[in-house]
């Protein structure tokens, strides 16, 4: 994956059939830079879903989602 082209990276992440923790984190950050979208909303939901079994990560997930949503509205 070529990180110099974030759009390509986003497309590759979105195409993954079974996204894991790190995939969702990257999607939230990269999609937030694009602004509001259904994909960003879905990525936030996806990150929260994979975080259910990671209680110690709850604070990190909350901060990441809050940052993404604040950025998209700003």
mmCIF file of C-alpha atoms in Angstrom:
data_model
loop_
_atom_site.group_PDB
_atom_site.id
_atom_site.type_symbol
_atom_site.label_atom_id
_atom_site.label_comp_id
_atom_site.label_asym_id
_atom_site.label_seq_id
_atom_site.Cartn_x
_atom_site.Cartn_y
_atom_site.Cartn_z
ATOM 1 C CA UNK A 1 0.000 0.000 0.000
ATOM 2 C CA UNK A 2 1.326 3.397 -0.969
ATOM 3 C CA UNK A 3 0.855 5.855 1.891
ATOM 4 C CA UNK A 4 1.760 8.736 -0.403
ATOM 5 C CA UNK A 5 -1.654 8.259 -1.955
ATOM 6 C CA UNK A 6 -4.104 8.173 0.984
ATOM 7 C CA UNK A 7 -7.080 7.734 -1.348
ATOM 8 C CA UNK A 8 -5.605 4.491 -2.635
ATOM 9 C CA UNK A 9 -4.907 3.337 0.920
ATOM 10 C CA UNK A 10 -8.499 4.124 1.944
ATOM 11 C CA UNK A 11 -9.867 2.184 -1.019
ATOM 12 C CA UNK A 12 -7.729 -0.833 -0.131
ATOM 13 C CA UNK A 13 -8.837 -0.722 3.509
ATOM 14 C CA UNK A 14 -12.499 -0.350 2.555
ATOM 15 C CA UNK A 15 -12.187 -3.368 0.256
ATOM 16 C CA UNK A 16 -10.970 -5.683 3.030
ATOM 17 C CA UNK A 17 -13.696 -8.236 3.783
ATOM 18 C CA UNK A 18 -12.798 -8.737 7.461
ATOM 19 C CA UNK A 19 -11.387 -5.575 8.953
ATOM 20 C CA UNK A 20 -9.472 -5.777 12.205
ATOM 21 C CA UNK A 21 -8.676 -3.247 14.933
ATOM 22 C CA UNK A 22 -5.857 -1.488 13.062
ATOM 23 C CA UNK A 23 -7.805 -1.309 9.820
ATOM 24 C CA UNK A 24 -10.698 0.504 11.508
ATOM 25 C CA UNK A 25 -8.352 2.914 13.299
ATOM 26 C CA UNK A 26 -6.643 3.866 10.048
ATOM 27 C CA UNK A 27 -9.974 4.261 8.272
ATOM 28 C CA UNK A 28 -11.336 6.601 10.935
ATOM 29 C CA UNK A 29 -8.254 8.825 10.779
ATOM 30 C CA UNK A 30 -7.968 8.876 6.987
ATOM 31 C CA UNK A 31 -11.687 9.352 6.350
ATOM 32 C CA UNK A 32 -11.901 12.167 8.905
ATOM 33 C CA UNK A 33 -9.462 14.132 6.753
ATOM 34 C CA UNK A 34 -11.970 13.941 3.889
ATOM 35 C CA UNK A 35 -14.821 15.357 5.938
ATOM 36 C CA UNK A 36 -18.331 14.075 6.629
ATOM 37 C CA UNK A 37 -19.373 10.909 4.849
ATOM 38 C CA UNK A 38 -21.338 7.714 5.353
ATOM 39 C CA UNK A 39 -18.005 5.878 5.138
ATOM 40 C CA UNK A 40 -16.629 7.834 8.115
ATOM 41 C CA UNK A 41 -19.755 7.114 10.131
ATOM 42 C CA UNK A 42 -19.490 3.409 9.254
ATOM 43 C CA UNK A 43 -15.797 3.358 10.182
ATOM 44 C CA UNK A 44 -16.577 4.863 13.601
ATOM 45 C CA UNK A 45 -19.240 2.204 14.159
ATOM 46 C CA UNK A 46 -16.871 -0.524 12.950
ATOM 47 C CA UNK A 47 -14.116 0.634 15.297
ATOM 48 C CA UNK A 48 -16.495 0.633 18.248
ATOM 49 C CA UNK A 49 -17.723 -2.880 17.365
ATOM 50 C CA UNK A 50 -14.239 -4.406 17.235
ATOM 51 C CA UNK A 51 -13.390 -2.622 20.486
ATOM 52 C CA UNK A 52 -16.105 -4.316 22.538
ATOM 53 C CA UNK A 53 -13.681 -7.069 23.551
ATOM 54 C CA UNK A 54 -10.958 -4.516 24.371
ATOM 55 C CA UNK A 55 -12.155 -2.719 27.511
ATOM 56 C CA UNK A 56 -8.733 -1.164 28.092
ATOM 57 C CA UNK A 57 -8.955 0.502 24.663
ATOM 58 C CA UNK A 58 -12.308 2.160 25.325
ATOM 59 C CA UNK A 59 -10.799 5.538 26.205
ATOM 60 C CA UNK A 60 -8.579 5.520 23.126
ATOM 61 C CA UNK A 61 -11.490 4.624 20.862
ATOM 62 C CA UNK A 62 -13.679 7.329 22.380
ATOM 63 C CA UNK A 63 -10.972 9.965 21.863
ATOM 64 C CA UNK A 64 -10.287 8.843 18.301
ATOM 65 C CA UNK A 65 -13.965 8.906 17.328
ATOM 66 C CA UNK A 66 -14.483 12.278 19.041
ATOM 67 C CA UNK A 67 -11.485 13.699 17.170
ATOM 68 C CA UNK A 68 -12.755 12.357 13.865
ATOM 69 C CA UNK A 69 -16.252 13.716 14.370
ATOM 70 C CA UNK A 70 -14.972 17.103 15.559
ATOM 71 C CA UNK A 71 -12.712 17.351 12.540
ATOM 72 C CA UNK A 72 -15.477 16.486 10.122
ATOM 73 C CA UNK A 73 -17.711 19.240 11.476
ATOM 74 C CA UNK A 74 -14.949 21.827 11.527
#
